[in-house]
Coordinates of C-alpha atoms in Angstrom, one line a residue:
M1 CA 55.8 199.9 168.6
V2 CA 57.0 197.8 165.7
S3 CA 57.7 194.2 166.5
E4 CA 61.0 192.7 165.5
K5 CA 61.5 189.3 163.9
I6 CA 63.5 187.0 166.1
I7 CA 65.1 183.6 165.4
I8 CA 65.2 181.0 168.2
A9 CA 68.2 178.7 168.2
I10 CA 68.2 175.4 170.1
D11 CA 71.4 173.5 170.9
I12 CA 70.8 170.0 172.2
G13 CA 74.0 169.3 173.9
T14 CA 75.5 166.3 175.9
T15 CA 75.1 167.9 179.3
S16 CA 72.4 170.5 178.7
T17 CA 70.1 172.2 176.2
K18 CA 70.8 175.8 175.5
I19 CA 68.3 178.1 173.7
L20 CA 69.0 181.6 172.6
A21 CA 67.0 184.2 170.7
Y22 CA 68.7 186.5 168.2
D23 CA 67.8 189.4 165.9
R24 CA 69.2 189.7 162.4
K25 CA 72.2 191.7 163.7
G26 CA 73.3 188.9 165.9
N27 CA 72.1 190.5 169.2
A28 CA 71.0 188.0 171.8
W29 CA 67.5 188.8 173.1
A30 CA 67.1 185.9 175.6
E31 CA 69.1 182.9 176.8
E32 CA 68.1 179.9 178.8
E33 CA 69.8 176.6 179.6
Q34 CA 68.7 173.4 181.4
E35 CA 71.0 170.5 182.4
Y36 CA 70.1 166.8 182.5
P37 CA 71.9 163.8 183.8
L38 CA 74.3 161.5 182.0
Y39 CA 73.8 157.9 183.1
S40 CA 76.4 155.2 183.3
P41 CA 74.7 151.9 184.2
H42 CA 77.8 149.9 183.3
P43 CA 81.5 150.9 183.0
G44 CA 82.0 152.7 179.7
W45 CA 78.3 153.3 179.1
K46 CA 77.3 156.9 178.7
E47 CA 73.6 157.4 177.9
Q48 CA 70.7 159.8 178.6
D49 CA 66.9 159.7 178.8
P50 CA 65.5 161.0 175.6
E51 CA 62.3 162.1 177.3
E52 CA 64.3 164.1 179.9
I53 CA 66.0 165.9 177.1
F54 CA 62.7 166.7 175.3
S55 CA 61.2 167.9 178.6
A56 CA 64.2 170.2 179.2
L57 CA 63.9 171.5 175.7
K58 CA 60.2 172.3 176.1
A59 CA 60.7 174.0 179.5
T60 CA 63.6 176.1 178.2
L61 CA 61.9 177.0 175.0
K62 CA 58.8 178.3 176.9
K63 CA 61.0 180.6 179.0
V64 CA 62.8 182.0 175.9
L65 CA 59.6 182.6 174.0
K66 CA 58.1 184.4 177.0
A67 CA 61.2 186.6 177.3
V68 CA 61.1 187.4 173.5
K69 CA 57.4 188.3 173.6
A70 CA 57.9 190.5 176.6
K71 CA 60.4 192.6 174.6
N72 CA 57.9 192.8 171.6
G73 CA 59.8 190.3 169.6
V74 CA 58.0 187.9 167.2
P75 CA 59.5 184.4 166.7
A76 CA 60.0 184.2 162.9
G77 CA 61.6 180.7 163.0
I78 CA 63.4 178.1 165.0
G79 CA 66.7 176.4 164.1
F80 CA 68.5 173.5 165.6
S81 CA 72.0 172.4 166.6
A82 CA 72.7 169.0 168.3
A83 CA 75.5 166.9 169.5
M84 CA 76.7 164.2 167.1
H85 CA 76.9 160.4 167.2
S86 CA 73.9 159.7 169.5
L87 CA 71.8 156.6 168.9
I88 CA 68.3 155.6 170.1
A89 CA 66.3 152.5 169.2
M90 CA 62.6 153.2 168.6
D91 CA 59.7 150.6 168.4
K92 CA 57.0 150.6 165.8
N93 CA 54.8 152.8 168.0
G94 CA 57.3 155.6 168.3
H95 CA 58.5 154.7 171.8
A96 CA 62.2 154.6 172.8
L97 CA 63.5 151.1 173.5
T98 CA 66.8 152.4 174.8
G99 CA 68.4 155.5 176.3
S100 CA 70.2 157.9 174.0
L101 CA 73.7 156.5 173.7
T102 CA 76.1 159.5 173.5
W103 CA 79.3 160.1 171.7
A104 CA 81.1 159.2 174.9
D105 CA 79.6 155.7 175.1
Q106 CA 82.4 153.1 174.8
R107 CA 80.5 149.8 175.0
S108 CA 81.4 149.0 171.3
V109 CA 85.2 148.9 171.8
Q110 CA 85.4 145.3 170.7
E111 CA 83.3 145.8 167.6
T112 CA 85.4 148.9 166.8
E113 CA 88.6 146.9 166.9
E114 CA 87.2 144.1 164.8
L115 CA 85.9 146.6 162.2
K116 CA 89.3 148.4 162.1
N117 CA 90.9 145.0 161.2
G118 CA 88.2 144.4 158.5
D119 CA 86.4 146.9 156.2
G120 CA 86.6 149.8 158.5
H121 CA 89.0 152.0 156.5
D122 CA 87.0 151.6 153.3
I123 CA 83.8 152.6 155.2
Y124 CA 85.6 155.6 156.6
L125 CA 86.8 156.7 153.1
R126 CA 83.2 156.7 151.9
T127 CA 81.5 158.1 155.0
G128 CA 84.1 160.5 156.6
T129 CA 83.4 159.2 160.1
P130 CA 86.5 157.6 161.7
I131 CA 86.0 154.1 163.1
H132 CA 85.5 154.6 166.9
P133 CA 83.1 153.6 169.6
M134 CA 81.5 157.1 169.3
S135 CA 80.1 156.1 165.9
P136 CA 76.5 154.9 165.6
L137 CA 77.8 152.3 163.2
T138 CA 79.8 150.5 165.8
K139 CA 77.0 150.9 168.4
L140 CA 74.7 149.1 166.0
L141 CA 77.1 146.3 165.8
W142 CA 77.1 146.1 169.6
F143 CA 73.3 145.8 169.7
R144 CA 73.4 143.1 167.1
N145 CA 76.0 141.1 169.0
H146 CA 74.9 141.8 172.6
R147 CA 71.2 142.8 172.6
P148 CA 69.6 140.9 169.7
D149 CA 66.2 141.3 171.4
I150 CA 66.4 145.1 171.0
F151 CA 68.0 144.8 167.6
E152 CA 65.2 142.7 166.2
K153 CA 62.4 144.8 167.9
A154 CA 63.8 148.2 166.7
S155 CA 61.7 149.8 164.0
K156 CA 63.9 152.9 163.7
W157 CA 67.5 153.8 164.8
I158 CA 67.7 157.6 165.3
S159 CA 69.7 160.4 167.0
I160 CA 68.5 162.7 169.7
K161 CA 67.7 165.5 167.3
E162 CA 65.6 163.0 165.2
Y163 CA 63.8 162.0 168.4
V164 CA 63.0 165.7 169.1
F165 CA 61.7 166.2 165.6
Y166 CA 59.6 163.1 165.8
R167 CA 58.0 164.3 169.0
L168 CA 57.4 167.7 167.5
F169 CA 56.1 166.7 164.0
G170 CA 55.5 163.0 164.0
Q171 CA 58.0 162.4 161.2
Y172 CA 61.5 160.8 160.9
V173 CA 64.0 163.1 159.2
V174 CA 67.7 163.6 159.6
D175 CA 69.9 166.4 158.3
Y176 CA 72.9 165.7 156.2
S177 CA 75.2 166.9 159.0
I178 CA 74.0 164.5 161.7
A179 CA 73.7 161.7 159.1
S180 CA 77.3 162.3 158.0
A181 CA 78.5 161.6 161.6
T182 CA 76.9 158.2 161.7
G183 CA 79.5 156.2 159.8
M184 CA 76.7 155.1 157.5
F185 CA 76.2 158.1 155.1
N186 CA 77.9 158.2 151.8
L187 CA 79.5 161.7 151.3
E188 CA 79.5 161.6 147.5
N189 CA 75.8 160.7 146.8
L190 CA 74.3 162.1 150.0
A191 CA 72.5 158.8 150.8
W192 CA 72.8 155.9 153.2
D193 CA 75.8 153.8 152.4
Q194 CA 74.5 150.4 151.3
K195 CA 77.7 148.5 152.2
A196 CA 77.7 150.0 155.7
L197 CA 74.0 149.0 156.2
E198 CA 74.8 145.5 155.0
L199 CA 77.5 145.3 157.6
T200 CA 75.2 146.3 160.4
G201 CA 72.3 144.2 159.2
I202 CA 69.7 147.0 159.2
K203 CA 67.6 148.2 156.4
E204 CA 67.4 151.7 154.9
S205 CA 63.8 151.9 156.0
Q206 CA 65.0 151.7 159.6
L207 CA 66.8 155.0 159.3
S208 CA 65.3 158.5 158.8
E209 CA 65.0 160.3 155.5
P210 CA 68.2 162.4 154.9
V211 CA 67.4 166.1 154.1
A212 CA 69.5 169.2 153.6
T213 CA 70.5 171.2 156.7
T214 CA 68.2 174.0 155.5
H215 CA 65.2 171.7 155.3
Q216 CA 62.1 173.5 156.7
V217 CA 59.3 171.8 158.5
T218 CA 55.9 173.3 159.6
G219 CA 52.8 171.8 161.2
L220 CA 53.8 171.6 164.8
D221 CA 51.8 169.2 166.9
E222 CA 48.6 171.0 167.9
K223 CA 48.9 170.3 171.7
L224 CA 52.6 171.2 171.7
A225 CA 51.9 174.4 169.8
E226 CA 49.3 175.4 172.4
D227 CA 51.5 174.5 175.3
L228 CA 54.5 176.4 173.9
G229 CA 52.5 179.4 172.7
L230 CA 53.7 179.0 169.1
P231 CA 51.6 179.2 165.9
E232 CA 51.4 175.7 164.3
D233 CA 52.8 177.2 161.1
T234 CA 56.0 178.5 162.7
P235 CA 58.9 177.4 160.4
F236 CA 61.4 175.0 162.0
V237 CA 64.7 174.6 160.2
I238 CA 66.4 171.3 160.9
G239 CA 69.9 172.7 161.1
A240 CA 73.1 170.8 161.5
S241 CA 75.5 169.4 164.2
D242 CA 76.9 171.5 166.9
G243 CA 80.5 171.2 165.6
V244 CA 80.0 172.5 162.1
L245 CA 77.6 175.2 163.3
A246 CA 80.3 176.4 165.8
N247 CA 82.5 177.1 162.8
L248 CA 79.8 179.2 161.2
G249 CA 79.0 180.8 164.6
V250 CA 82.5 182.2 165.0
G251 CA 82.8 183.2 161.3
A252 CA 85.4 180.5 160.4
I253 CA 83.9 179.6 157.1
D254 CA 86.7 180.7 154.7
P255 CA 89.4 178.3 153.4
G256 CA 92.2 178.2 156.0
S257 CA 90.1 179.7 158.8
I258 CA 90.5 177.3 161.8
A259 CA 88.1 177.1 164.7
C260 CA 89.6 175.8 167.9
S261 CA 87.0 174.8 170.4
I262 CA 87.3 173.4 173.9
G263 CA 84.3 172.7 176.1
T264 CA 83.9 169.4 177.8
S265 CA 85.7 167.9 174.8
G266 CA 87.5 169.8 172.1
A267 CA 88.0 170.1 168.3
I268 CA 89.9 171.7 165.5
R269 CA 87.8 172.3 162.4
T270 CA 87.9 174.1 159.1
V271 CA 85.5 174.5 156.1
V272 CA 86.2 173.1 152.7
S273 CA 84.1 173.2 149.5
K274 CA 83.7 169.5 148.9
P275 CA 84.0 166.3 151.0
A276 CA 87.6 165.4 151.9
V277 CA 89.0 162.5 153.9
D278 CA 92.5 161.5 155.1
P279 CA 94.2 158.4 153.7
K280 CA 95.5 157.8 157.3
G281 CA 92.0 158.0 158.7
R282 CA 92.9 160.8 161.2
I283 CA 90.2 163.4 160.5
F284 CA 86.4 163.6 160.1
C285 CA 84.4 165.1 157.3
Y286 CA 80.8 166.3 158.2
A287 CA 78.3 168.3 156.2
L288 CA 77.4 172.0 156.9
T289 CA 75.5 172.8 153.7
D290 CA 75.2 171.2 150.3
N291 CA 78.5 172.9 149.2
L292 CA 80.2 173.5 152.5
W293 CA 81.9 170.7 154.5
V294 CA 83.8 170.7 157.8
I295 CA 86.9 168.6 158.3
G296 CA 88.9 168.3 161.5
G297 CA 89.5 166.2 164.5
P298 CA 87.8 166.1 167.9
I299 CA 89.5 165.2 171.2
N300 CA 87.7 163.6 174.1
N301 CA 89.6 165.3 176.8
G302 CA 89.2 169.1 176.9
G303 CA 87.6 170.9 179.8
I304 CA 86.7 167.6 181.4
T305 CA 90.4 167.1 182.3
F306 CA 90.5 170.5 184.0
R307 CA 87.4 169.5 186.0
W308 CA 89.0 166.1 186.9
A309 CA 92.0 168.0 188.2
R310 CA 89.8 170.3 190.2
D311 CA 87.8 167.5 191.8
K312 CA 90.4 164.8 192.2
L313 CA 93.7 166.6 192.7
F314 CA 92.6 169.9 194.2
P315 CA 89.4 169.3 196.3
D316 CA 90.8 171.7 198.9
V317 CA 91.0 174.5 196.4
K318 CA 87.5 173.8 195.2
K319 CA 86.2 173.9 198.8
Q320 CA 88.0 177.1 199.6
A321 CA 86.7 178.8 196.4
L322 CA 83.2 177.8 197.2
A323 CA 83.5 179.1 200.7
S324 CA 85.0 182.5 199.6
G325 CA 82.8 182.9 196.6
T326 CA 85.6 182.7 194.0
D327 CA 85.8 180.5 190.9
P328 CA 88.0 177.4 191.6
Y329 CA 89.0 177.4 187.9
D330 CA 90.3 180.9 188.2
D331 CA 92.2 180.0 191.4
L332 CA 93.8 177.0 189.8
A333 CA 94.8 179.1 186.7
K334 CA 96.5 181.6 189.0
M335 CA 98.4 178.7 190.6
A336 CA 99.4 177.4 187.2
A337 CA 100.5 180.9 186.0
K338 CA 103.2 180.9 188.7
V339 CA 104.9 177.9 186.9
Q340 CA 107.1 178.6 183.8
P341 CA 105.9 177.4 180.4
G342 CA 106.7 173.7 180.0
S343 CA 106.0 172.9 183.7
D344 CA 109.8 172.3 184.2
G345 CA 109.6 169.3 182.0
L346 CA 106.5 167.7 183.3
L347 CA 104.1 166.4 180.5
F348 CA 100.5 165.3 180.9
F349 CA 98.8 163.1 178.4
P350 CA 95.1 164.0 178.8
Y351 CA 93.6 160.7 177.8
L352 CA 91.3 160.2 180.8
T353 CA 88.3 159.1 178.6
G354 CA 90.1 157.4 175.7
E355 CA 90.9 159.6 172.7
R356 CA 89.7 160.4 169.3
A357 CA 91.8 162.4 166.9
P358 CA 94.4 161.7 165.7
Y359 CA 94.8 158.2 167.1
W360 CA 91.1 157.1 167.4
N361 CA 91.9 154.7 170.3
A362 CA 89.4 154.3 173.0
D363 CA 92.0 152.5 175.2
T364 CA 94.3 155.5 175.6
K365 CA 94.9 156.5 179.3
G366 CA 96.1 159.6 181.1
V367 CA 99.8 159.8 182.0
F368 CA 102.0 162.2 183.9
F369 CA 105.5 161.9 182.4
G370 CA 108.7 163.3 183.8
L371 CA 107.5 163.7 187.4
T372 CA 110.3 164.4 190.0
L373 CA 110.6 165.5 193.6
D374 CA 111.0 169.1 192.3
H375 CA 107.5 169.1 190.9
G376 CA 104.6 170.3 193.0
R377 CA 100.8 170.6 192.5
A378 CA 101.2 173.9 190.6
H379 CA 103.3 172.1 188.0
M380 CA 100.7 169.4 187.7
I381 CA 97.8 171.8 187.1
R382 CA 99.8 173.7 184.5
S383 CA 100.8 170.5 182.8
V384 CA 97.1 169.5 182.6
L385 CA 96.3 172.7 180.7
E386 CA 99.4 172.3 178.5
G387 CA 98.6 168.6 177.8
V388 CA 95.2 169.5 176.3
M389 CA 96.8 172.0 174.0
F390 CA 99.6 169.6 173.0
Q391 CA 96.9 167.2 172.0
M392 CA 95.0 169.8 170.1
Y393 CA 98.3 170.6 168.3
T394 CA 98.6 167.0 167.1
V395 CA 95.2 167.4 165.4
I396 CA 96.3 170.6 163.5
I397 CA 99.4 168.7 162.4
A398 CA 97.1 166.0 160.9
L399 CA 95.0 168.7 159.1
I400 CA 98.1 170.3 157.7
E401 CA 99.4 167.0 156.4
A402 CA 96.0 166.4 154.9
G403 CA 96.4 169.6 152.8
V404 CA 94.9 172.4 155.0
E405 CA 96.9 175.6 154.9
P406 CA 95.9 177.6 158.1
V407 CA 95.4 181.3 157.6
E408 CA 93.9 182.2 161.0
Y409 CA 92.8 180.6 164.3
R410 CA 89.6 181.4 166.1
A411 CA 89.1 180.1 169.6
N412 CA 85.8 179.5 171.3
G413 CA 84.2 177.3 174.0
G414 CA 84.6 177.4 177.7
F415 CA 88.4 177.5 177.6
A416 CA 88.3 180.8 175.8
R417 CA 87.3 182.5 179.1
S418 CA 90.8 181.6 180.5
E419 CA 93.4 184.1 179.6
L420 CA 96.2 181.7 180.6
W421 CA 94.8 178.8 178.5
R422 CA 94.4 181.0 175.5
Q423 CA 98.0 182.2 175.8
I424 CA 99.2 178.6 176.1
M425 CA 97.5 177.8 172.8
A426 CA 99.1 180.8 171.1
D427 CA 102.5 179.7 172.4
I428 CA 102.2 176.0 171.5
F429 CA 100.7 176.7 168.1
E430 CA 103.2 179.6 167.5
T431 CA 100.5 181.8 166.0
E432 CA 98.0 184.5 166.8
I433 CA 94.8 183.3 168.4
M434 CA 91.7 185.4 168.0
V435 CA 88.8 185.1 170.3
P436 CA 85.5 186.2 168.7
E437 CA 82.8 187.9 170.7
S438 CA 80.3 185.4 169.4
H439 CA 78.3 184.0 172.3
Q440 CA 77.3 180.3 172.2
S441 CA 78.7 179.7 168.8
S442 CA 76.7 176.6 167.9
C443 CA 73.5 178.5 168.7
M444 CA 74.7 181.5 166.7
G445 CA 75.5 179.2 163.8
A446 CA 72.0 177.6 164.0
A447 CA 70.4 181.0 164.1
W448 CA 72.3 182.3 161.1
L449 CA 71.6 179.2 159.0
T450 CA 67.9 179.7 159.8
M451 CA 68.0 183.4 158.9
H452 CA 69.6 182.5 155.6
K453 CA 67.0 179.9 154.9
L454 CA 64.2 182.4 155.7
G455 CA 65.7 185.2 153.6
M456 CA 66.6 187.4 156.6
V457 CA 70.3 187.6 155.7
S458 CA 71.9 187.6 152.2
D459 CA 74.4 184.7 152.6
L460 CA 76.1 182.7 155.3
S461 CA 79.4 184.5 154.9
S462 CA 77.8 187.8 156.0
I463 CA 78.1 186.5 159.6
K464 CA 81.7 187.7 159.5
E465 CA 80.3 191.2 159.5
I466 CA 78.5 190.4 162.8
V467 CA 81.1 188.4 164.7
K468 CA 83.7 190.8 166.1
T469 CA 87.1 189.9 167.6
K470 CA 87.0 190.3 171.4
V471 CA 90.7 189.7 172.1
K472 CA 93.9 188.5 170.4
H473 CA 96.9 186.6 171.8
E474 CA 100.3 186.7 170.2
P475 CA 102.8 183.9 170.9
V476 CA 105.6 184.8 173.3
K477 CA 109.0 183.7 171.8
E478 CA 110.5 182.4 175.0
N479 CA 107.4 180.4 175.8
A480 CA 107.2 179.0 172.3
D481 CA 110.9 178.0 172.5
A482 CA 110.2 176.0 175.7
Y483 CA 107.2 174.2 174.2
N484 CA 109.2 173.4 171.0
K485 CA 111.5 171.3 173.2
L486 CA 108.6 169.3 174.5
K487 CA 106.4 168.9 171.3
P488 CA 108.4 166.1 169.8
V489 CA 108.6 164.3 173.1
F490 CA 104.8 164.5 173.5
I491 CA 104.1 163.4 169.9
R492 CA 106.6 160.5 170.0
L493 CA 105.4 159.2 173.4
A494 CA 101.7 159.5 172.5
R495 CA 102.3 157.4 169.4
D496 CA 104.6 154.8 171.1
L497 CA 102.3 154.2 174.0
Q498 CA 99.3 153.2 171.9
Y499 CA 100.1 149.5 172.2
D500 CA 100.7 149.6 176.0
F501 CA 97.5 151.5 176.4
G502 CA 95.7 148.5 175.1
I503 CA 97.4 146.2 177.5
I504 CA 96.7 148.3 180.6
S505 CA 93.1 148.8 179.4
D506 CA 92.6 145.0 179.3
I507 CA 94.0 144.7 182.8
Q508 CA 91.7 147.5 184.1
R509 CA 88.7 145.8 182.5
Q510 CA 89.7 142.6 184.3
F511 CA 89.9 144.4 187.6
G512 CA 86.5 146.0 186.9
E513 CA 84.9 142.6 186.2
E514 CA 86.4 141.1 189.3
Q515 CA 85.1 144.0 191.4
A516 CA 81.7 143.7 189.9
H517 CA 81.4 140.0 190.9
K518 CA 82.4 140.7 194.5

């Protein structure tokens, strides 16, 4: 029996590491996932243990490799995807001095506001990373201001993917994609931005060497190779960030092809041929390859708002679903489907964890607006689902105003499993929404990039021949008419509330400090 070459794709996510094995036709041979905790030692802090993530990766990879070999597959290469904006301080001996601060960490709110009032916009125009607490740039400013002991002791400042590569190969390298999400990487010359480094007070030698997303590494640590059951000369392709690879994974790599993704958070993204930024600072620009760049906007509050509603507003529904063996999300969606589009005039602003695009304001807060005695819980859950889509719609407006001309919309992520949520998107966006069959799009993108590097596929665009459309949703005119009455109200209120969000955030922080001292 002839062995088949298989590519292993590793996606280091915020809540878990997912690893899939693919053949060159895009068929999944094996899939494993392992979760790990997110720690919050102080309000607003969101970090992880780098070693827990590396251990999860090793355990998951061993299972996938075992499954592949059992089917007579041969691992031909391994490619990577990873979440953006993480930051870890490393000492001179290669040990972590801190946890891995995630994109959701908001400890640098004050530094962010000060930077916005200073050189922040100029830095954004050069680096493509909006000024926000998610950015490693602002996190570094926080360490300099609040933990000078760690700041002075740190030999390297790296991301979680760089940590993994260091553990695997003993070298510090960072792909252009992860680097372009740090707020310190110049998009034009593909090098660390000297003015950004001067601002933070760190040296270029304290950062990893930037390399192309197709950069190949071999020479796996001997003990790790033996433990994993991999030859030491197995090629590892460094890959890119999860967001840009998700675009590739669903086949949205042509001009005007829009990828709409909602998992825990959400994003609207499209591919362009050269770096592009927004004079108003509303969108990001991150690298996919040397000549493909992804622009778009992320939102903090995607599926996490649905989970909040399930846990906080509908604990009884969750309990009943668990007892009966049904999915509580499906039960809530059925409840929401009984309410007409627009939730009888009830709007939900889904800013439970601050917000990124298009406002980039960590102080935004969740709001139910228009609540009356006639509204019940079913209205509230539908308005939560609609609120997320209204927010996604504000991002596409920013992209259009920045010059993007949408041709098609491809939906992926956890929300794509919900027929109701997909239809809400089609109705609010007033366009056809396609749902590709592509499973785990970031992993698929990482695999395809690796196959291209290793010569297993002709070019990246050939992925469109592999990714098939699973289902399509057309907008319903009556639904779209109802949403068109609410869109301007949502957009105007979201904009006008930005100032008051800051005031209420200050009050909440005061309450939190008082409670902490009791």
